[in-house]
């Protein structure tokens, strides 16, 4: 019997060991505080260092403040909501792709809107991957792990 890929990563992940370095650094831009807290908790439980902000403008400022240059934008991944105040995830992604310091940063775009063209819109502005909310924590962390090159799965081995 085939196993559902969503069930490969458990909903509850073990706490990272004390004194271990984060396996990755993720910038999370999400305007809904409950969703932002949930995604932060899930990623931190997987050993990821998370910087969470509430809109696209704050995300842009965090990226510029990280001092990233060239092939290292200061974060390993950006997880962003598609529609936020001040600067949407779509506009944020457009700006990142136009800037040499951030053009290679993987972007996971999320949206609660059931728009048929959501994935197309995200990909057109340069998102690496798109997920429609609501999303199960196991599905979310599996997608994050995939974009991080499997770092979470291989951690500790």
PDB file of C-alpha atoms in Angstrom:
ATOM      1  CA  UNK A   1       0.000   0.000   0.000  1.00  0.00           C
ATOM      2  CA  UNK A   2       1.370   3.427  -0.962  1.00  0.00           C
ATOM      3  CA  UNK A   3       1.970   5.890   1.843  1.00  0.00           C
ATOM      4  CA  UNK A   4       0.444   9.367   1.598  1.00  0.00           C
ATOM      5  CA  UNK A   5       3.342  11.893   1.370  1.00  0.00           C
ATOM      6  CA  UNK A   6       1.547  14.105   3.895  1.00  0.00           C
ATOM      7  CA  UNK A   7       1.862  11.332   6.479  1.00  0.00           C
ATOM      8  CA  UNK A   8       5.631  10.928   6.069  1.00  0.00           C
ATOM      9  CA  UNK A   9       6.393  13.885   8.355  1.00  0.00           C
ATOM     10  CA  UNK A  10       4.599  13.644  11.720  1.00  0.00           C
ATOM     11  CA  UNK A  11       2.295  16.444  12.887  1.00  0.00           C
ATOM     12  CA  UNK A  12       4.323  16.655  16.102  1.00  0.00           C
ATOM     13  CA  UNK A  13       8.052  17.058  15.631  1.00  0.00           C
ATOM     14  CA  UNK A  14      10.608  16.527  18.390  1.00  0.00           C
ATOM     15  CA  UNK A  15      12.112  19.575  20.030  1.00  0.00           C
ATOM     16  CA  UNK A  16      15.624  20.348  18.786  1.00  0.00           C
ATOM     17  CA  UNK A  17      18.395  19.280  21.131  1.00  0.00           C
ATOM     18  CA  UNK A  18      19.807  21.959  23.419  1.00  0.00           C
ATOM     19  CA  UNK A  19      22.917  23.563  22.005  1.00  0.00           C
ATOM     20  CA  UNK A  20      22.282  22.552  18.403  1.00  0.00           C
ATOM     21  CA  UNK A  21      22.487  25.096  15.650  1.00  0.00           C
ATOM     22  CA  UNK A  22      19.403  25.750  13.554  1.00  0.00           C
ATOM     23  CA  UNK A  23      19.306  23.660  10.410  1.00  0.00           C
ATOM     24  CA  UNK A  24      18.042  26.658   8.446  1.00  0.00           C
ATOM     25  CA  UNK A  25      16.898  30.243   8.762  1.00  0.00           C
ATOM     26  CA  UNK A  26      13.466  31.144   7.441  1.00  0.00           C
ATOM     27  CA  UNK A  27      11.773  34.496   7.040  1.00  0.00           C
ATOM     28  CA  UNK A  28       8.010  34.180   7.516  1.00  0.00           C
ATOM     29  CA  UNK A  29       5.714  36.979   6.308  1.00  0.00           C
ATOM     30  CA  UNK A  30       2.112  36.366   7.395  1.00  0.00           C
ATOM     31  CA  UNK A  31      -0.437  38.984   8.451  1.00  0.00           C
ATOM     32  CA  UNK A  32      -2.730  36.608  10.396  1.00  0.00           C
ATOM     33  CA  UNK A  33      -1.184  36.334  13.893  1.00  0.00           C
ATOM     34  CA  UNK A  34      -2.653  32.874  14.594  1.00  0.00           C
ATOM     35  CA  UNK A  35      -1.310  31.410  11.357  1.00  0.00           C
ATOM     36  CA  UNK A  36       2.014  33.197  11.847  1.00  0.00           C
ATOM     37  CA  UNK A  37       2.334  31.716  15.358  1.00  0.00           C
ATOM     38  CA  UNK A  38       1.368  28.216  14.161  1.00  0.00           C
ATOM     39  CA  UNK A  39       3.849  28.209  11.269  1.00  0.00           C
ATOM     40  CA  UNK A  40       6.575  29.621  13.536  1.00  0.00           C
ATOM     41  CA  UNK A  41       5.958  26.921  16.133  1.00  0.00           C
ATOM     42  CA  UNK A  42       5.990  24.134  13.526  1.00  0.00           C
ATOM     43  CA  UNK A  43       9.231  25.345  11.945  1.00  0.00           C
ATOM     44  CA  UNK A  44      10.980  26.004  15.263  1.00  0.00           C
ATOM     45  CA  UNK A  45       9.974  22.497  16.373  1.00  0.00           C
ATOM     46  CA  UNK A  46      11.855  21.207  13.330  1.00  0.00           C
ATOM     47  CA  UNK A  47      15.022  23.080  14.311  1.00  0.00           C
ATOM     48  CA  UNK A  48      14.549  26.093  12.043  1.00  0.00           C
ATOM     49  CA  UNK A  49      15.385  29.620  13.189  1.00  0.00           C
ATOM     50  CA  UNK A  50      12.376  31.766  12.243  1.00  0.00           C
ATOM     51  CA  UNK A  51      12.102  35.510  11.821  1.00  0.00           C
ATOM     52  CA  UNK A  52       8.383  36.290  11.660  1.00  0.00           C
ATOM     53  CA  UNK A  53       6.924  39.552  10.359  1.00  0.00           C
ATOM     54  CA  UNK A  54       3.377  40.701   9.669  1.00  0.00           C
ATOM     55  CA  UNK A  55       3.613  42.217   6.189  1.00  0.00           C
ATOM     56  CA  UNK A  56       5.646  42.343   3.014  1.00  0.00           C
ATOM     57  CA  UNK A  57       7.288  45.671   3.821  1.00  0.00           C
ATOM     58  CA  UNK A  58       8.650  44.280   7.109  1.00  0.00           C
ATOM     59  CA  UNK A  59       9.892  41.217   5.206  1.00  0.00           C
ATOM     60  CA  UNK A  60      11.752  43.434   2.745  1.00  0.00           C
ATOM     61  CA  UNK A  61      13.313  45.355   5.638  1.00  0.00           C
ATOM     62  CA  UNK A  62      14.322  42.089   7.366  1.00  0.00           C
ATOM     63  CA  UNK A  63      15.959  40.859   4.159  1.00  0.00           C
ATOM     64  CA  UNK A  64      17.899  44.094   3.736  1.00  0.00           C
ATOM     65  CA  UNK A  65      18.811  44.049   7.440  1.00  0.00           C
ATOM     66  CA  UNK A  66      20.137  40.479   7.184  1.00  0.00           C
ATOM     67  CA  UNK A  67      23.016  41.846   5.150  1.00  0.00           C
ATOM     68  CA  UNK A  68      22.765  39.179   2.507  1.00  0.00           C
ATOM     69  CA  UNK A  69      24.686  39.613  -0.685  1.00  0.00           C
ATOM     70  CA  UNK A  70      25.116  37.665  -3.884  1.00  0.00           C
ATOM     71  CA  UNK A  71      24.336  33.992  -3.393  1.00  0.00           C
ATOM     72  CA  UNK A  72      23.567  34.427   0.340  1.00  0.00           C
ATOM     73  CA  UNK A  73      20.483  36.586   0.995  1.00  0.00           C
ATOM     74  CA  UNK A  74      20.802  36.061   4.778  1.00  0.00           C
ATOM     75  CA  UNK A  75      17.899  33.553   4.911  1.00  0.00           C
ATOM     76  CA  UNK A  76      17.548  30.073   3.468  1.00  0.00           C
ATOM     77  CA  UNK A  77      13.857  30.460   2.591  1.00  0.00           C
ATOM     78  CA  UNK A  78      11.059  33.008   2.506  1.00  0.00           C
ATOM     79  CA  UNK A  79       7.562  31.804   3.377  1.00  0.00           C
ATOM     80  CA  UNK A  80       5.052  34.497   2.494  1.00  0.00           C
ATOM     81  CA  UNK A  81       1.326  34.991   2.364  1.00  0.00           C
ATOM     82  CA  UNK A  82       0.133  36.133  -1.033  1.00  0.00           C
ATOM     83  CA  UNK A  83      -2.136  38.941   0.206  1.00  0.00           C
ATOM     84  CA  UNK A  84      -0.911  41.190   3.042  1.00  0.00           C
ATOM     85  CA  UNK A  85      -1.140  44.875   3.923  1.00  0.00           C
ATOM     86  CA  UNK A  86       1.502  47.415   2.861  1.00  0.00           C
ATOM     87  CA  UNK A  87       3.225  45.075   0.401  1.00  0.00           C
ATOM     88  CA  UNK A  88       1.651  41.896  -0.929  1.00  0.00           C
ATOM     89  CA  UNK A  89       3.549  38.633  -1.236  1.00  0.00           C
ATOM     90  CA  UNK A  90       3.279  39.009  -5.012  1.00  0.00           C
ATOM     91  CA  UNK A  91       4.918  42.440  -4.965  1.00  0.00           C
ATOM     92  CA  UNK A  92       7.488  41.249  -2.427  1.00  0.00           C
ATOM     93  CA  UNK A  93       8.453  38.354  -4.689  1.00  0.00           C
ATOM     94  CA  UNK A  94       8.724  40.663  -7.716  1.00  0.00           C
ATOM     95  CA  UNK A  95      11.141  42.899  -5.791  1.00  0.00           C
ATOM     96  CA  UNK A  96      13.221  39.948  -4.604  1.00  0.00           C
ATOM     97  CA  UNK A  97      13.615  38.598  -8.129  1.00  0.00           C
ATOM     98  CA  UNK A  98      14.719  42.038  -9.385  1.00  0.00           C
ATOM     99  CA  UNK A  99      17.439  42.351  -6.701  1.00  0.00           C
ATOM    100  CA  UNK A 100      20.694  40.416  -7.313  1.00  0.00           C
ATOM    101  CA  UNK A 101      21.141  39.942  -3.538  1.00  0.00           C
ATOM    102  CA  UNK A 102      17.825  38.060  -3.194  1.00  0.00           C
ATOM    103  CA  UNK A 103      16.963  36.767  -6.662  1.00  0.00           C
ATOM    104  CA  UNK A 104      18.026  33.202  -5.798  1.00  0.00           C
ATOM    105  CA  UNK A 105      16.154  32.985  -2.477  1.00  0.00           C
ATOM    106  CA  UNK A 106      13.547  30.181  -2.554  1.00  0.00           C
ATOM    107  CA  UNK A 107      10.026  31.506  -1.950  1.00  0.00           C
ATOM    108  CA  UNK A 108       7.082  29.468  -0.687  1.00  0.00           C
ATOM    109  CA  UNK A 109       3.912  31.460  -1.345  1.00  0.00           C
ATOM    110  CA  UNK A 110       0.731  30.715   0.586  1.00  0.00           C
ATOM    111  CA  UNK A 111      -2.809  31.874  -0.022  1.00  0.00           C
ATOM    112  CA  UNK A 112      -6.184  31.245   1.590  1.00  0.00           C
ATOM    113  CA  UNK A 113      -7.980  32.557  -1.451  1.00  0.00           C
ATOM    114  CA  UNK A 114      -9.410  29.813  -3.617  1.00  0.00           C
ATOM    115  CA  UNK A 115      -8.484  31.608  -6.800  1.00  0.00           C
ATOM    116  CA  UNK A 116      -8.051  29.303  -9.741  1.00  0.00           C
ATOM    117  CA  UNK A 117      -5.037  31.258 -10.912  1.00  0.00           C
ATOM    118  CA  UNK A 118      -3.325  31.535  -7.512  1.00  0.00           C
ATOM    119  CA  UNK A 119      -0.536  29.123  -8.384  1.00  0.00           C
ATOM    120  CA  UNK A 120      -0.066  30.766 -11.798  1.00  0.00           C
ATOM    121  CA  UNK A 121       0.100  34.236 -10.253  1.00  0.00           C
ATOM    122  CA  UNK A 122       2.672  33.071  -7.711  1.00  0.00           C
ATOM    123  CA  UNK A 123       4.844  31.388 -10.320  1.00  0.00           C
ATOM    124  CA  UNK A 124       4.634  34.355 -12.697  1.00  0.00           C
ATOM    125  CA  UNK A 125       6.256  36.626 -10.092  1.00  0.00           C
ATOM    126  CA  UNK A 126       8.987  34.082  -9.331  1.00  0.00           C
ATOM    127  CA  UNK A 127       7.725  32.022  -6.381  1.00  0.00           C
ATOM    128  CA  UNK A 128       9.455  28.658  -6.112  1.00  0.00           C
ATOM    129  CA  UNK A 129       6.371  26.875  -4.775  1.00  0.00           C
ATOM    130  CA  UNK A 130       2.747  27.621  -3.915  1.00  0.00           C
ATOM    131  CA  UNK A 131       0.470  26.104  -1.250  1.00  0.00           C
ATOM    132  CA  UNK A 132      -3.185  26.893  -0.696  1.00  0.00           C
ATOM    133  CA  UNK A 133      -4.302  27.380   2.916  1.00  0.00           C
ATOM    134  CA  UNK A 134      -5.531  25.796   5.042  1.00  0.00           C
ATOM    135  CA  UNK A 135      -2.604  23.413   5.105  1.00  0.00           C
ATOM    136  CA  UNK A 136      -1.885  20.663   7.615  1.00  0.00           C
ATOM    137  CA  UNK A 137       1.269  21.222   9.685  1.00  0.00           C
ATOM    138  CA  UNK A 138       2.749  17.977   8.327  1.00  0.00           C
ATOM    139  CA  UNK A 139       2.117  19.064   4.725  1.00  0.00           C
ATOM    140  CA  UNK A 140       3.541  22.531   5.444  1.00  0.00           C
ATOM    141  CA  UNK A 141       6.752  21.281   7.061  1.00  0.00           C
ATOM    142  CA  UNK A 142       7.194  18.686   4.324  1.00  0.00           C
ATOM    143  CA  UNK A 143       7.019  21.456   1.692  1.00  0.00           C
ATOM    144  CA  UNK A 144       9.456  23.612   3.697  1.00  0.00           C
ATOM    145  CA  UNK A 145      11.835  20.653   4.026  1.00  0.00           C
ATOM    146  CA  UNK A 146      11.667  20.035   0.290  1.00  0.00           C
ATOM    147  CA  UNK A 147      12.581  23.657  -0.452  1.00  0.00           C
ATOM    148  CA  UNK A 148      15.453  23.423   2.040  1.00  0.00           C
ATOM    149  CA  UNK A 149      16.857  20.430   0.189  1.00  0.00           C
ATOM    150  CA  UNK A 150      15.822  17.795   2.731  1.00  0.00           C
ATOM    151  CA  UNK A 151      17.773  19.261   5.634  1.00  0.00           C
ATOM    152  CA  UNK A 152      15.075  18.409   8.168  1.00  0.00           C
ATOM    153  CA  UNK A 153      14.788  14.773   7.152  1.00  0.00           C
ATOM    154  CA  UNK A 154      18.538  14.195   7.258  1.00  0.00           C
ATOM    155  CA  UNK A 155      19.085  16.194  10.448  1.00  0.00           C
ATOM    156  CA  UNK A 156      20.878  14.224  13.126  1.00  0.00           C
ATOM    157  CA  UNK A 157      21.907  11.367  10.857  1.00  0.00           C
TER     158      UNK A 157
END
